[in-house]
Amino acid sequence: MFSLDPAVFTSRATISLGALEQNLTRVRAHLTGQKIMAVIKGDAYGHGLLPAARAFARAGADYLGVAQVAEALALVREWGEQPTEGEALAGHPALPPVFSWIYTPDSDLAPALEAGIELSVGDTWMIEAVARAAQATGHTARVHLSVDSGMTREGFNLEDIPAAAQLLATHQQAGRLEVVGIWSHLACADDPDSDATTSQIAVFDEARRLATRASLTPRLAHLSASSGVLWHPGARYDMVRPGIILYGLSPEPRRTLASDLGLRPAMRLESELLTTRQLSHRAGVSYGHTAVVEDGAVLGVVPLGYADGVPRALSNKGYVTVGEGPAAQRAPITGRVCMDQFVVRLDGPLPAGTPVVLFGDPARGEVSAAQWALASGTISYEIITRVAARVPRLYVK
Ligand SMILES: *Cc1c(COP(=O)(O)O)cnc(C)c1O
């Protein structure tokens, strides 16, 4: 991936490693002794795979969870590399066990087994592929049996668990693999009106019973992501798999705000005003003239656009924070968001170069990723993961 010179491209995503660590500690305090698998898929939700993973490991994460096996391999390969700037003072922890759940029939699993990566098995071909790779490499694979308890996405259906468990037990006896975990994923844990979680727990418990009957003894049962951690204490089992709360955002801000959970957003998207102007005439703004402003209006230009991850759906909807301290103002995005820039309406004249926070920490008076999500009809997850790779990440303690 190319990177832009931050001395020229001065917009950036500032990532607080301290916030990542504190959030994990905060989640730990909320639990009753369960292990924590810190989920770092999607380039650690846009925060940077390696620095975020190291921050969580420093804070005591028991496991790291990543969707793609290719990401897991990159993580293991680069773990020992030089810390990035800002990370340097923070210390270099040992790599916790890594769990990964996405690979395809054509994926070469040998490097993953050699690297000790633990794999999900949720289909018969997966069990066979892992067993084959184990035979070829001479490594015993550590696997987690994936159950479809009601998400209807991946994993064995309950009626297929006995045969799957039997097949796993056969390979386990032959030393090709060891079933260390059994897991599933909740579909509606953020919805207080849904009873799906209760039924998913029942299916999961039955799957665990069937696995035991096939003489498998997985020591780690795990079902809950962030919403389960927050709202379903009965779904915690031996380990939980939080993602979004570790980055300091609520999985469902309409239900609970991150600040009420004691969480601090780790990412702040920052830029500065490129130009400002006061109009001497009524004018249409940006493509399509979807906004029309009166003469005398003061406009500023922010040099980030949808190519950087600013949702075009925020056109005439979102806000950014312009200026700092008591003089900070909430400036509405005016007209359509372009590929590399957008226009905001200002209260009054400000110099070019005035700092702009697109989203950050509402406790500091900044617009939150949750507000952007609400305004653009999506979820906070998408706001933080869509910040483009070309936007430099700046790590601070
Ligand atoms: C993304 C994901 C998580 C974490 O979800 P959050 O809602 O961010 O906590 C946990 N488990 C699986 C399987 C996931 O895909």
Coordinates of C-alpha atoms and ligand atoms in Angstrom, one line a residue:
M1 CA 0.0 0.0 0.0
F2 CA 1.4 3.4 -0.9
S3 CA 1.4 6.0 1.8
L4 CA 1.1 9.8 1.4
D5 CA 3.7 12.1 2.9
P6 CA 1.9 13.5 6.0
A7 CA 3.9 16.7 5.6
V8 CA 2.1 17.4 2.4
F9 CA -1.2 15.5 2.8
T10 CA -2.0 17.0 6.3
S11 CA -5.3 15.2 6.9
R12 CA -4.9 12.2 9.2
A13 CA -6.6 9.7 11.4
T14 CA -5.2 10.1 14.8
I15 CA -5.4 6.8 16.8
S16 CA -5.1 6.9 20.6
L17 CA -3.3 3.7 21.7
G18 CA -4.1 4.7 25.3
A19 CA -7.8 4.7 24.4
L20 CA -7.6 1.2 22.9
E21 CA -5.8 -0.1 26.0
Q22 CA -8.2 1.6 28.4
N23 CA -11.3 0.3 26.5
L24 CA -10.0 -3.2 26.8
T25 CA -9.4 -2.7 30.6
R26 CA -12.9 -1.2 30.9
V27 CA -14.5 -4.3 29.1
R28 CA -12.5 -6.6 31.4
A29 CA -13.9 -4.8 34.4
H30 CA -17.4 -5.4 33.0
L31 CA -16.9 -9.1 32.7
T32 CA -16.8 -11.8 35.4
G33 CA -13.6 -13.6 34.6
Q34 CA -14.2 -14.6 30.9
K35 CA -11.3 -14.4 28.5
I36 CA -11.3 -11.7 25.9
M37 CA -10.6 -12.2 22.2
A38 CA -9.9 -8.7 20.8
V39 CA -11.4 -8.6 17.3
I40 CA -9.1 -6.9 14.9
K41 CA -10.6 -7.8 11.5
G42 CA -10.9 -5.1 8.8
D43 CA -7.4 -3.7 9.6
A44 CA -8.5 -3.4 13.2
Y45 CA -11.7 -1.6 12.2
G46 CA -9.5 0.9 10.3
H47 CA -7.2 1.6 13.2
G48 CA -4.2 -0.4 11.7
L49 CA -3.9 -4.1 12.3
L50 CA -0.5 -4.2 14.0
P51 CA -0.5 -1.2 16.3
A52 CA -4.1 -1.9 17.5
A53 CA -3.2 -5.6 18.0
R54 CA -0.2 -4.7 20.1
A55 CA -2.2 -2.2 22.1
F56 CA -4.8 -4.9 23.0
A57 CA -2.0 -7.4 23.8
R58 CA -0.4 -4.9 26.1
A59 CA -3.7 -4.4 27.9
G60 CA -3.9 -8.2 28.4
A61 CA -6.1 -9.5 25.5
D62 CA -6.2 -13.4 25.8
Y63 CA -6.7 -13.9 22.1
L64 CA -6.7 -11.9 18.9
G65 CA -9.5 -12.6 16.4
V66 CA -9.3 -11.8 12.7
A67 CA -11.7 -12.8 9.9
Q68 CA -9.4 -13.6 7.0
V69 CA -6.6 -16.1 7.5
A70 CA -4.5 -13.9 5.2
E71 CA -4.8 -11.1 7.8
A72 CA -3.9 -13.5 10.6
L73 CA -0.8 -14.5 8.6
A74 CA 0.2 -10.9 8.1
L75 CA -0.2 -10.2 11.8
V76 CA 2.0 -13.1 12.8
R77 CA 4.6 -12.3 10.2
E78 CA 4.8 -8.6 11.1
W79 CA 4.3 -8.9 14.9
G80 CA 8.0 -8.6 15.8
E81 CA 8.7 -5.7 13.4
Q82 CA 9.8 -2.3 14.5
P83 CA 7.1 -0.4 16.3
T84 CA 5.5 2.5 14.4
E85 CA 6.2 6.0 15.5
G86 CA 4.1 6.9 18.6
E87 CA 3.9 3.2 19.4
A88 CA 7.6 3.1 20.3
L89 CA 7.2 4.1 24.0
A90 CA 4.4 1.7 24.6
G91 CA 6.3 -1.5 24.8
H92 CA 6.3 -4.7 22.8
P93 CA 4.1 -7.5 24.2
A94 CA 4.1 -11.2 23.3
L95 CA 1.7 -12.4 20.6
P96 CA -1.5 -13.9 22.1
P97 CA -3.1 -16.9 20.3
V98 CA -4.7 -15.9 17.0
F99 CA -8.1 -17.2 15.8
S100 CA -9.3 -16.8 12.2
W101 CA -12.5 -17.9 10.5
I102 CA -12.4 -17.1 6.8
Y103 CA -10.7 -19.2 4.1
T104 CA -11.9 -20.9 1.0
P105 CA -11.4 -24.3 -0.6
D106 CA -8.5 -23.0 -2.6
S107 CA -6.7 -21.4 0.4
D108 CA -3.3 -22.8 1.2
L109 CA -3.6 -23.5 5.0
A110 CA 0.0 -24.8 5.5
P111 CA 1.4 -21.4 6.4
A112 CA -1.4 -20.8 8.9
L113 CA -0.7 -24.2 10.6
E114 CA 3.0 -23.5 10.7
A115 CA 2.3 -20.1 12.3
G116 CA 0.1 -21.8 14.9
I117 CA -3.0 -19.9 13.8
E118 CA -6.2 -21.4 15.2
L119 CA -8.9 -22.0 12.6
S120 CA -12.7 -22.2 12.5
V121 CA -14.3 -25.3 11.0
G122 CA -17.9 -24.8 9.9
D123 CA -18.3 -27.1 7.0
T124 CA -17.1 -30.6 6.2
W125 CA -14.7 -29.4 3.5
M126 CA -13.1 -27.2 6.1
I127 CA -12.4 -30.1 8.4
E128 CA -11.0 -32.1 5.5
A129 CA -8.8 -29.2 4.3
V130 CA -7.4 -28.6 7.8
A131 CA -6.7 -32.3 8.3
R132 CA -5.0 -32.5 4.9
A133 CA -2.8 -29.4 5.7
A134 CA -2.0 -30.9 9.1
Q135 CA -0.9 -34.1 7.5
A136 CA 1.2 -32.3 4.9
T137 CA 3.0 -30.1 7.5
G138 CA 3.2 -32.4 10.4
H139 CA 1.5 -29.7 12.6
T140 CA -1.5 -30.5 14.8
A141 CA -4.1 -27.9 13.9
R142 CA -6.0 -26.2 16.7
V143 CA -9.6 -25.7 15.6
H144 CA -12.9 -24.2 16.9
L145 CA -16.1 -25.9 15.8
S146 CA -18.4 -23.3 14.3
V147 CA -22.1 -23.7 15.0
D148 CA -24.9 -21.9 13.2
S149 CA -27.1 -21.2 16.2
G150 CA -29.3 -18.8 14.2
M151 CA -27.2 -16.2 12.4
T152 CA -27.7 -18.2 9.2
R153 CA -24.3 -17.3 7.8
E154 CA -21.7 -19.9 8.7
G155 CA -21.2 -22.9 10.8
F156 CA -22.8 -26.4 11.1
N157 CA -26.6 -26.7 11.6
L158 CA -27.5 -28.5 14.7
E159 CA -28.6 -31.6 12.8
D160 CA -25.2 -31.8 11.2
I161 CA -23.2 -31.4 14.5
P162 CA -23.1 -35.1 15.4
A163 CA -21.5 -36.1 12.1
A164 CA -19.1 -33.2 12.2
A165 CA -18.1 -33.9 15.7
Q166 CA -17.6 -37.6 14.8
L167 CA -15.3 -36.6 11.9
L168 CA -13.4 -34.2 14.1
A169 CA -13.0 -36.8 16.8
T170 CA -11.5 -39.2 14.2
H171 CA -9.0 -36.7 13.1
Q172 CA -8.2 -35.7 16.7
Q173 CA -7.5 -39.3 17.6
A174 CA -5.1 -39.5 14.7
G175 CA -3.3 -36.4 16.0
R176 CA -4.1 -34.3 13.0
L177 CA -6.1 -31.7 14.9
E178 CA -7.3 -30.7 18.3
V179 CA -10.7 -29.2 18.9
V180 CA -9.9 -26.4 21.4
G181 CA -13.1 -24.4 20.9
I182 CA -16.7 -24.3 20.0
W183 CA -18.3 -21.1 18.9
S184 CA -21.1 -19.2 17.2
H185 CA -22.3 -15.7 16.6
L186 CA -25.4 -13.7 17.7
A187 CA -27.6 -12.1 15.1
C188 CA -29.8 -9.7 17.2
A189 CA -28.0 -9.1 20.4
D190 CA -28.4 -5.4 20.1
D191 CA -32.2 -5.5 19.8
P192 CA -34.1 -5.4 23.1
D193 CA -37.3 -6.5 21.4
S194 CA -35.9 -9.7 19.9
D195 CA -35.9 -13.1 21.5
A196 CA -33.5 -14.5 19.0
T197 CA -30.6 -14.5 21.5
T198 CA -32.4 -16.8 23.9
S199 CA -33.1 -19.3 21.2
Q200 CA -29.5 -19.0 19.9
I201 CA -28.2 -19.7 23.4
A202 CA -30.4 -22.9 23.5
V203 CA -29.1 -24.1 20.2
F204 CA -25.5 -23.4 21.1
D205 CA -25.9 -25.3 24.4
E206 CA -27.4 -28.3 22.5
A207 CA -24.5 -28.2 20.1
R208 CA -22.0 -28.2 23.0
R209 CA -23.8 -31.2 24.4
L210 CA -23.6 -33.1 21.1
A211 CA -19.9 -32.3 20.8
T212 CA -19.3 -33.7 24.3
R213 CA -21.3 -36.8 23.4
A214 CA -18.8 -37.4 20.5
S215 CA -16.1 -37.1 23.2
L216 CA -14.9 -33.7 22.1
T217 CA -13.8 -31.5 25.0
P218 CA -13.4 -28.0 23.6
R219 CA -12.2 -25.8 26.5
L220 CA -13.3 -22.5 25.0
A221 CA -17.0 -21.9 24.2
H222 CA -17.5 -18.4 22.7
L223 CA -20.7 -16.7 21.4
S224 CA -20.7 -13.0 22.3
A225 CA -19.5 -10.0 20.4
S226 CA -19.9 -6.5 21.8
S227 CA -23.7 -6.5 22.1
G228 CA -23.6 -9.9 23.8
V229 CA -21.0 -8.6 26.3
L230 CA -23.2 -5.5 27.1
W231 CA -26.7 -6.9 27.0
H232 CA -26.6 -10.7 27.4
P233 CA -24.6 -11.8 30.5
G234 CA -25.9 -15.3 30.0
A235 CA -24.1 -15.6 26.6
R236 CA -20.5 -15.0 27.8
Y237 CA -19.4 -18.6 28.3
D238 CA -15.6 -18.9 28.5
M239 CA -14.5 -16.2 26.2
V240 CA -16.1 -13.1 24.5
R241 CA -15.2 -11.5 21.2
P242 CA -15.7 -7.8 21.4
G243 CA -14.8 -5.5 18.5
I244 CA -16.5 -2.2 18.3
I245 CA -16.5 -1.4 22.0
L246 CA -12.7 -1.8 22.1
Y247 CA -12.5 1.0 19.6
G248 CA -14.6 3.1 21.9
L249 CA -18.0 3.0 20.1
S250 CA -21.3 1.6 21.1
P251 CA -22.7 -1.2 18.9
E252 CA -26.1 0.5 19.2
P253 CA -25.9 4.2 20.1
R254 CA -29.7 4.5 20.1
R255 CA -29.7 2.1 23.0
T256 CA -26.5 3.2 24.9
L257 CA -23.9 5.8 24.2
A258 CA -20.3 4.9 24.3
S259 CA -19.6 7.6 26.9
D260 CA -22.2 6.0 29.2
L261 CA -20.3 2.8 29.0
G262 CA -17.0 4.6 30.0
L263 CA -15.5 4.0 26.5
R264 CA -13.4 6.5 24.6
P265 CA -13.3 6.6 20.8
A266 CA -9.8 5.8 19.7
M267 CA -10.0 7.4 16.2
R268 CA -10.2 11.0 15.3
L269 CA -10.4 12.1 11.7
E270 CA -8.7 15.4 11.3
S271 CA -8.0 17.9 8.6
E272 CA -7.9 21.7 8.2
L273 CA -9.6 24.3 6.1
L274 CA -8.2 24.6 2.6
T275 CA -9.9 27.9 1.8
T276 CA -12.6 30.1 3.2
R277 CA -14.7 32.7 1.5
Q278 CA -17.6 35.1 2.1
L279 CA -20.0 35.2 -0.8
S280 CA -21.1 38.4 -2.3
H281 CA -24.0 36.8 -4.1
R282 CA -26.6 34.0 -3.6
A283 CA -25.0 30.8 -5.0
G284 CA -25.5 27.1 -5.5
V285 CA -22.8 25.0 -3.8
S286 CA -20.9 22.0 -5.2
Y287 CA -22.2 19.4 -7.8
G288 CA -25.8 19.7 -8.7
H289 CA -26.3 22.9 -6.6
T290 CA -28.2 20.8 -4.1
A291 CA -27.5 23.6 -1.5
V292 CA -28.2 27.2 -2.3
V293 CA -26.8 29.8 0.1
E294 CA -27.6 33.5 0.6
D295 CA -25.2 36.3 -0.2
G296 CA -22.9 37.0 2.8
A297 CA -22.7 33.3 3.7
V298 CA -19.2 32.2 4.8
L299 CA -18.0 28.9 3.3
G300 CA -15.0 26.7 4.0
V301 CA -13.5 23.8 2.1
V302 CA -12.3 20.6 3.8
P303 CA -9.8 18.6 1.7
L304 CA -11.2 15.1 2.3
G305 CA -13.9 13.4 0.3
Y306 CA -15.6 10.1 -0.5
A307 CA -12.3 8.7 -1.7
D308 CA -11.1 9.2 1.8
G309 CA -14.1 7.6 3.4
V310 CA -16.4 10.6 3.9
P311 CA -19.8 9.1 3.0
R312 CA -21.4 10.9 0.1
A313 CA -24.6 10.2 1.9
L314 CA -23.6 13.0 4.3
S315 CA -24.2 15.6 1.6
N316 CA -26.3 18.3 3.2
K317 CA -26.7 16.1 6.3
G318 CA -23.5 15.8 8.4
Y319 CA -21.6 18.2 10.6
V320 CA -17.9 18.7 11.3
T321 CA -16.2 20.6 14.1
V322 CA -14.2 23.6 12.9
G323 CA -11.8 25.5 15.2
E324 CA -10.6 24.6 18.7
G325 CA -11.6 25.4 22.3
P326 CA -14.4 27.8 23.1
A327 CA -14.3 29.1 19.5
A328 CA -15.1 25.7 18.0
Q329 CA -18.2 25.6 15.8
R330 CA -20.3 22.8 14.4
A331 CA -20.3 23.4 10.7
P332 CA -22.9 21.7 8.4
I333 CA -21.7 19.9 5.3
T334 CA -23.1 22.0 2.5
G335 CA -23.8 20.7 -0.9
R336 CA -22.6 17.3 -2.2
V337 CA -19.5 15.6 -0.8
C338 CA -17.0 15.4 -3.7
M339 CA -14.3 12.8 -4.2
D340 CA -11.5 14.8 -2.5
Q341 CA -13.2 17.7 -0.8
F342 CA -16.4 19.1 0.6
V343 CA -17.8 22.5 1.5
V344 CA -19.0 23.5 5.0
R345 CA -20.9 26.6 6.1
L346 CA -19.2 28.7 8.8
D347 CA -20.5 31.1 11.4
G348 CA -18.0 33.7 10.4
P349 CA -14.6 34.2 8.6
L350 CA -11.8 31.9 9.7
P351 CA -8.3 31.6 8.3
A352 CA -7.2 28.8 5.9
G353 CA -5.5 26.2 8.0
T354 CA -8.0 26.3 10.8
P355 CA -8.2 22.7 12.3
V356 CA -11.2 20.6 11.4
V357 CA -12.3 17.4 13.3
L358 CA -14.5 15.4 11.0
F359 CA -15.4 12.9 13.8
G360 CA -13.8 12.2 17.1
D361 CA -14.7 12.3 20.8
P362 CA -18.0 13.8 21.8
A363 CA -16.6 14.3 25.3
R364 CA -14.4 17.0 23.7
G365 CA -17.3 18.6 21.9
E366 CA -16.5 16.8 18.6
V367 CA -18.9 15.2 16.3
S368 CA -19.0 11.4 16.9
A369 CA -18.7 8.6 14.4
A370 CA -22.1 7.5 15.7
Q371 CA -23.7 10.8 14.7
W372 CA -22.1 10.5 11.2
A373 CA -23.6 7.0 11.0
L374 CA -27.0 8.1 12.0
A375 CA -27.0 11.0 9.6
S376 CA -25.8 8.8 6.7
G377 CA -28.0 5.8 7.3
T378 CA -25.3 3.4 8.3
I379 CA -23.6 2.1 11.5
S380 CA -20.5 3.4 13.3
Y381 CA -18.6 0.2 12.2
E382 CA -18.8 1.4 8.6
I383 CA -17.8 4.9 9.4
I384 CA -14.5 3.9 11.0
T385 CA -13.6 1.0 8.7
R386 CA -14.2 3.0 5.5
V387 CA -11.5 5.6 6.3
A388 CA -9.3 5.0 3.2
A389 CA -5.9 3.5 3.4
R390 CA -4.5 6.6 1.8
V391 CA -5.3 8.6 4.9
P392 CA -2.2 8.5 7.1
R393 CA -2.7 7.0 10.6
L394 CA -0.9 8.9 13.4
Y395 CA -0.4 7.0 16.6
V396 CA -0.5 8.8 19.9
K397 CA -0.3 7.4 23.4
Ligands
LIG1 C1 -17.0 -8.7 13.9 C2 -17.2 -9.9 14.7 C3 -17.1 -9.8 16.1 C4 -17.0 -8.4 16.8 O1 -18.2 -7.8 16.6 P1 -18.5 -6.4 17.4 O2 -19.9 -6.2 17.2 O3 -17.6 -5.4 16.7 O4 -18.1 -6.6 18.8 C5 -17.1 -11.0 16.8 N1 -17.2 -12.2 16.3 C6 -17.4 -12.3 14.9 C7 -17.5 -13.6 14.3 C8 -17.4 -11.2 14.1 O5 -17.5 -11.3 12.8

